[in-house]
Short mmCIF file of C-alpha atoms and ligand atoms in Angstrom, two decimals:
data_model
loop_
_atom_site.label_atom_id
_atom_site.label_comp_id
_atom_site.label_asym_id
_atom_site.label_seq_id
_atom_site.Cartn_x
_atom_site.Cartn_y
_atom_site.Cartn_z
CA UNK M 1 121.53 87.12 150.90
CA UNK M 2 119.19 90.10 150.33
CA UNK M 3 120.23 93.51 151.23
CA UNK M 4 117.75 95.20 153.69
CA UNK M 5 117.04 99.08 152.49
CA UNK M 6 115.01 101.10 155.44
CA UNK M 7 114.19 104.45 155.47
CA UNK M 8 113.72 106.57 158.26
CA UNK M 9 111.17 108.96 157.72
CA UNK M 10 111.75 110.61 162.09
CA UNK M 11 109.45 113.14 161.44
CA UNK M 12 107.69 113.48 158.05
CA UNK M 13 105.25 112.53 156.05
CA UNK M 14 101.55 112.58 157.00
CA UNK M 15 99.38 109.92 156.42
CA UNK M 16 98.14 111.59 152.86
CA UNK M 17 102.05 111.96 152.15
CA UNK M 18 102.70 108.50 153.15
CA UNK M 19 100.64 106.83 151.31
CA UNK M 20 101.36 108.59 148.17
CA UNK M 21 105.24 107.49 148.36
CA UNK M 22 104.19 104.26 149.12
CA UNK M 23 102.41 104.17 145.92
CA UNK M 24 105.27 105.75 144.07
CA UNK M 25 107.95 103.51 145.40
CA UNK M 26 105.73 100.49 144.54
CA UNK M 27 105.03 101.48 141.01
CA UNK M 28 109.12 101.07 140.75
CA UNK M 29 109.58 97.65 143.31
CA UNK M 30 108.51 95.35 140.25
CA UNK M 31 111.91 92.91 140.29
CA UNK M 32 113.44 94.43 143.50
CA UNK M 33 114.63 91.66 145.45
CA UNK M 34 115.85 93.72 148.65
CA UNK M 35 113.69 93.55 151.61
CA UNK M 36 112.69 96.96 152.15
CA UNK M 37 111.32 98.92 155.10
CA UNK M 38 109.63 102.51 155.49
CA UNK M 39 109.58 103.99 159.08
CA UNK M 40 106.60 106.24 159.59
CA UNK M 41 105.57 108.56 162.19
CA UNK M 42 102.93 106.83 164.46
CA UNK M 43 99.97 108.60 162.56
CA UNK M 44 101.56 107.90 159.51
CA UNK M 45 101.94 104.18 160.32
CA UNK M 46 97.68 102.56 159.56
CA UNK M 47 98.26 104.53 155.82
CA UNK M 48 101.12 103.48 155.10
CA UNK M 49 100.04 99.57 156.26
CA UNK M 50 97.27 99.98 154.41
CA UNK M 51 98.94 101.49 150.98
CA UNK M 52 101.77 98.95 151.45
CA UNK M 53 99.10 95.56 152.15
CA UNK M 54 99.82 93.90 149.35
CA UNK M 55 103.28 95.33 148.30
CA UNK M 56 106.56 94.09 149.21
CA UNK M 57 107.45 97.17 151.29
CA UNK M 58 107.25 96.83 154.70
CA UNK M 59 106.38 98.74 157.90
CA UNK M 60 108.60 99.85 160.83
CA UNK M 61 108.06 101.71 163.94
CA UNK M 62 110.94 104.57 165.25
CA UNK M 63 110.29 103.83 168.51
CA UNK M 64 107.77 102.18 171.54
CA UNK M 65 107.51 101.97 175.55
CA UNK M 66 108.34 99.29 176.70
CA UNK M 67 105.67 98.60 179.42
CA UNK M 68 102.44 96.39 177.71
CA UNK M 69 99.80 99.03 178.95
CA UNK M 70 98.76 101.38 181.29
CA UNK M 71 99.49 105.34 182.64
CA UNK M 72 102.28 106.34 180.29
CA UNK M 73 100.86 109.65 178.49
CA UNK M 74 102.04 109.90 175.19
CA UNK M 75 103.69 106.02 174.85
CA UNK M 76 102.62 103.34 172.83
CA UNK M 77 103.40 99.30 173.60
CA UNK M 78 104.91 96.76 171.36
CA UNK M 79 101.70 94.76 171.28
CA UNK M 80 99.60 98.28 169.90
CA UNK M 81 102.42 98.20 166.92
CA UNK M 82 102.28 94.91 165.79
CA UNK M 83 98.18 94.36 165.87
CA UNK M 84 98.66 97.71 163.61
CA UNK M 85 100.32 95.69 160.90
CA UNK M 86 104.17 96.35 161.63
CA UNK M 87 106.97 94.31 161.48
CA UNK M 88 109.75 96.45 162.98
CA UNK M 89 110.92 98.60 165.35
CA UNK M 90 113.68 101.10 165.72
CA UNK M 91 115.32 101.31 168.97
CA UNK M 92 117.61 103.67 170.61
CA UNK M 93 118.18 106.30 167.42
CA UNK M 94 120.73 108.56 168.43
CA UNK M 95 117.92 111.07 168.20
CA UNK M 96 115.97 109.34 170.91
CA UNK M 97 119.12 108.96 172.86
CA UNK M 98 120.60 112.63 173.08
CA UNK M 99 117.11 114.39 172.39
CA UNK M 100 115.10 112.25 174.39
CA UNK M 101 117.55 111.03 177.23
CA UNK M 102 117.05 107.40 176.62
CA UNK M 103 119.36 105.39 178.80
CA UNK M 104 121.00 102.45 178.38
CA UNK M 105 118.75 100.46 180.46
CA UNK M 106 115.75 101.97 179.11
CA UNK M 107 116.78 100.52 175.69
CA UNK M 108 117.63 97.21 176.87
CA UNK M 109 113.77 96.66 178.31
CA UNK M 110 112.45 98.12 175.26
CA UNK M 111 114.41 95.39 172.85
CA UNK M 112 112.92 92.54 175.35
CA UNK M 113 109.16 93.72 175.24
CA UNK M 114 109.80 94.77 171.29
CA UNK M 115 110.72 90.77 170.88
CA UNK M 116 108.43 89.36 173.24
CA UNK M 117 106.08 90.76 171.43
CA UNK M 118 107.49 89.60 167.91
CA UNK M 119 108.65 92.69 166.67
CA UNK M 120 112.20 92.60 164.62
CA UNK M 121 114.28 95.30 166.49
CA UNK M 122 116.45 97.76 165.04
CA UNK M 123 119.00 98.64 167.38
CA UNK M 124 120.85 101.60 166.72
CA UNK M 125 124.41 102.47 168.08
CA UNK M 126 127.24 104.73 167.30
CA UNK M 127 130.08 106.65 168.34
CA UNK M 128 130.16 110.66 168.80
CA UNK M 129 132.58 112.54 166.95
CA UNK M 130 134.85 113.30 170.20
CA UNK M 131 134.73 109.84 170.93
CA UNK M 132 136.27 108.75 167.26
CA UNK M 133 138.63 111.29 167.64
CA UNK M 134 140.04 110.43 170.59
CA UNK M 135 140.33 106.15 169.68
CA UNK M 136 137.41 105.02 171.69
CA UNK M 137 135.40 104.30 169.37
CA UNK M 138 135.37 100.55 169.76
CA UNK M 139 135.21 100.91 173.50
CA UNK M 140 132.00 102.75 172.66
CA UNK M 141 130.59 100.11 170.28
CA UNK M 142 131.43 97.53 173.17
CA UNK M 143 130.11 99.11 175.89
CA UNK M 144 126.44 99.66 174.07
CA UNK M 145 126.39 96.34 173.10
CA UNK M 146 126.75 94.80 176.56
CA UNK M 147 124.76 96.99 177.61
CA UNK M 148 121.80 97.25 175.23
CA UNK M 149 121.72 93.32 174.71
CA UNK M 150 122.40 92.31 178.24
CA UNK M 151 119.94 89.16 178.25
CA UNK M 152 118.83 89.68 174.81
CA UNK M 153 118.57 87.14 171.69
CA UNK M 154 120.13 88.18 169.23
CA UNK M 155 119.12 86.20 167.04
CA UNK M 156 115.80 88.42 165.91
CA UNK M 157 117.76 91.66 165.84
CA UNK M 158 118.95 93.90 163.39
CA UNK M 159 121.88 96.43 164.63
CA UNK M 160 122.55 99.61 162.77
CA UNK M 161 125.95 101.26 162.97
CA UNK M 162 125.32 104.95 163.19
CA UNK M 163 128.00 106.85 163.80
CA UNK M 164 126.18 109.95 165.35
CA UNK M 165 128.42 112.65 163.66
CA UNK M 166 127.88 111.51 160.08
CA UNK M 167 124.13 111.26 160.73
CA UNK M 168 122.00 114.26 158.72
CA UNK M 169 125.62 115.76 158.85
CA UNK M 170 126.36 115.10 155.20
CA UNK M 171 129.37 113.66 156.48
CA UNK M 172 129.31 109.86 155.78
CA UNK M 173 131.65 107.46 157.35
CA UNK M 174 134.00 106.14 154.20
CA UNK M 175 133.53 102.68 153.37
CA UNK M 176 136.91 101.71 155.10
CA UNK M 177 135.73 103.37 158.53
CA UNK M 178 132.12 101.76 158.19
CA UNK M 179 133.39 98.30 157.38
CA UNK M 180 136.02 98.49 160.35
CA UNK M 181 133.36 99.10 162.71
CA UNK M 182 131.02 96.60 161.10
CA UNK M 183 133.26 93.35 161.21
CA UNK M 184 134.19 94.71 165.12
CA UNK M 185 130.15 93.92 165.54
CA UNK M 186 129.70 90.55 163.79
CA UNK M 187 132.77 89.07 165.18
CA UNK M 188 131.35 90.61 168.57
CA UNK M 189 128.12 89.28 168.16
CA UNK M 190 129.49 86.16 166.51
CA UNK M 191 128.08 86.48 162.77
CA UNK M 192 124.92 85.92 161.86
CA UNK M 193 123.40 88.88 163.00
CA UNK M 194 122.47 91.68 160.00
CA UNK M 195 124.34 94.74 160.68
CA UNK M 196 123.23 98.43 158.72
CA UNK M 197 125.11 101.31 158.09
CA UNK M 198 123.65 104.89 158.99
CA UNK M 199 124.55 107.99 158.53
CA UNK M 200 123.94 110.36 155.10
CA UNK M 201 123.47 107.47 152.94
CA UNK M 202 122.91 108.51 149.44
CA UNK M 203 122.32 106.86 146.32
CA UNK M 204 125.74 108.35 145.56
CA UNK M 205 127.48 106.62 148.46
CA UNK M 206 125.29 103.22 148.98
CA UNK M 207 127.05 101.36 146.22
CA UNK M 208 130.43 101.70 148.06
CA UNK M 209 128.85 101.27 151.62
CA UNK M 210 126.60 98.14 150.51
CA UNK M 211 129.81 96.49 149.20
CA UNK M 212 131.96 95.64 151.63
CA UNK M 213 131.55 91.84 153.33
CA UNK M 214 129.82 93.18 156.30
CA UNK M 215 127.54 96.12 155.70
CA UNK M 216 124.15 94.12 155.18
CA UNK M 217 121.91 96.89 154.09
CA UNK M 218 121.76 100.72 154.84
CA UNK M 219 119.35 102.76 157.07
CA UNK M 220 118.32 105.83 155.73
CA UNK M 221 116.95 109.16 156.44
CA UNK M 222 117.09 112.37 154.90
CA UNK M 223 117.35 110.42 151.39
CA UNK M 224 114.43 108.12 152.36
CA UNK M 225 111.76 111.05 151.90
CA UNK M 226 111.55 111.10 148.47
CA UNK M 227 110.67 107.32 146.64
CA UNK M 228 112.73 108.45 143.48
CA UNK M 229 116.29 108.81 145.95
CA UNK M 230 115.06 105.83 148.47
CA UNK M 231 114.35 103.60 145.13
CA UNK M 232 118.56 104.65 143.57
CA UNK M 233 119.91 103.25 147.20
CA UNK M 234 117.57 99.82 146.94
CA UNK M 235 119.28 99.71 143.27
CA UNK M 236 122.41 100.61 144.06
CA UNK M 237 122.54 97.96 147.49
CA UNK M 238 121.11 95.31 144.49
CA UNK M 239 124.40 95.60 142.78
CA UNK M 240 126.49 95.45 145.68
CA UNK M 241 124.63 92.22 146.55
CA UNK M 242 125.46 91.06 142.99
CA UNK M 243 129.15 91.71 142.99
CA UNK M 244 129.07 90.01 146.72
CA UNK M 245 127.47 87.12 145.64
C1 PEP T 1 119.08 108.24 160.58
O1 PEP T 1 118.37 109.06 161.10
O2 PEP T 1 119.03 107.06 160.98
C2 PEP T 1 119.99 108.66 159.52
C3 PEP T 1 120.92 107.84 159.17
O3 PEP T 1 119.79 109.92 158.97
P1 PEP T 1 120.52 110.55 157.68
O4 PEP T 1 120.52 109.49 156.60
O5 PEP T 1 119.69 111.73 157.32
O6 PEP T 1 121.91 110.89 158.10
#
């Protein structure tokens, strides 16, 4: 197994930007075996296909509609992503959640059209800090993943455990609390499924994260921006992998 490093750019880097760390990062990915994934900004995202063609970085969305076309100002479909040369997509961020006032159901039609369409989903989910602190926070992971994956496949998705007060907090969830939550989701989803940790992943953290049996990978963001940073957390989720092996 392979960890999978994604980076989160939410909203940074313009197209010029992009591509430049794109061309940074690769100078670095020589023997990286990690599958690795940058998510742009929209704008961002032809560059960054274009500067990452014939790399082994690839492309992510942070979000889509989930309608195929039509009079919905602002959105863009699944089938506008992938003919733009990505591979993923990032659903239900926190961000989009409590920012944007994405529901529930409005996440679980966006994962259908995101695989209909052939996309790999990302789906994000996490506890608040009231919720942790009072014991729910299981309850909490449950009751998204009914929710989110009522009639879904699962077998095409990626989930990312976020717990929403540890993310651009500087508050990470210890290994111990991360891994709880994680084996709570594959034995949930009954295995098989790759599960990420998120929430102030740093290249000082990611070795300790990335080790334990069921944190498959890490999705970043604040340490994403820079190549130098994102490149120390694909090294340091390499040597977990090792010592997992
Ligand atoms: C994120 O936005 O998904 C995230 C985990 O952010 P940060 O790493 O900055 O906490």
């Amino acid at each position: 197994m392979r960890p999978l490093v994604a980076g989160n750019w939410k909203m940074n880097h313009t197209p010029t930007s992009g591509e430049t760390f794109i061309k940074e990062l690769d100078g670095r990915m020589d023997k990286v075996d990690a599958d690795v994934v940058v998510f742009p900004p929209f704008v961002t995202i032809p560059r960054v296909v274009e500067a990452a063609r014939k790399t082994r970085i690839k492309v992510g969305a942070q979000n889509m509609f989930w309608k195929d076309k039509g009079a919905f100002t602002g959105e863009v479909s699944a089938e506008m992503l992938l003919d733009a040369g990505v591979e993923y997509v990032i659903i239900g961020h926190s961000e989009r959640r409590n920012i944007f006032g994405e529901s529930d159901e409005l996440i679980n039609l966006k994962l259908k059209s995101a695989l209909k369409a052939g996309l790999k989903p990302v789906l994000c989910i996490g506890e608040k800090l009231e919720e942790r602190e009072s014991g729910m926070t299981m309850d909490r992971i449950k009751f998204q993943l009914n929710a989110d994956l009522s009639g879904v496949d699962v077998e095409n998705i990626v989930i990312a455990y976020e717990p929403i007060w540890a993310i651009g907090t500087g508050r990470t969830a210890t290994p111990e609390q991360a891994e709880e939550v994680h084996g709570f989701i594959s034995e949930f989803l009954g295995g098989g499924v790759k599960i990420l940790y998120g929430g102030s992943v740093k290249p000082t953290n990611a070795y300790q994260l990335m080790v334990q049996p069921h944190i498959d990978g890490v999705l970043v963001g604040g340490a994403s921006l820079k190549p130098d940073t994102f490149y120390d957390i694909i090294l340091a989720g390499l040597k977990a992998f090792e010592e997992k092996r």
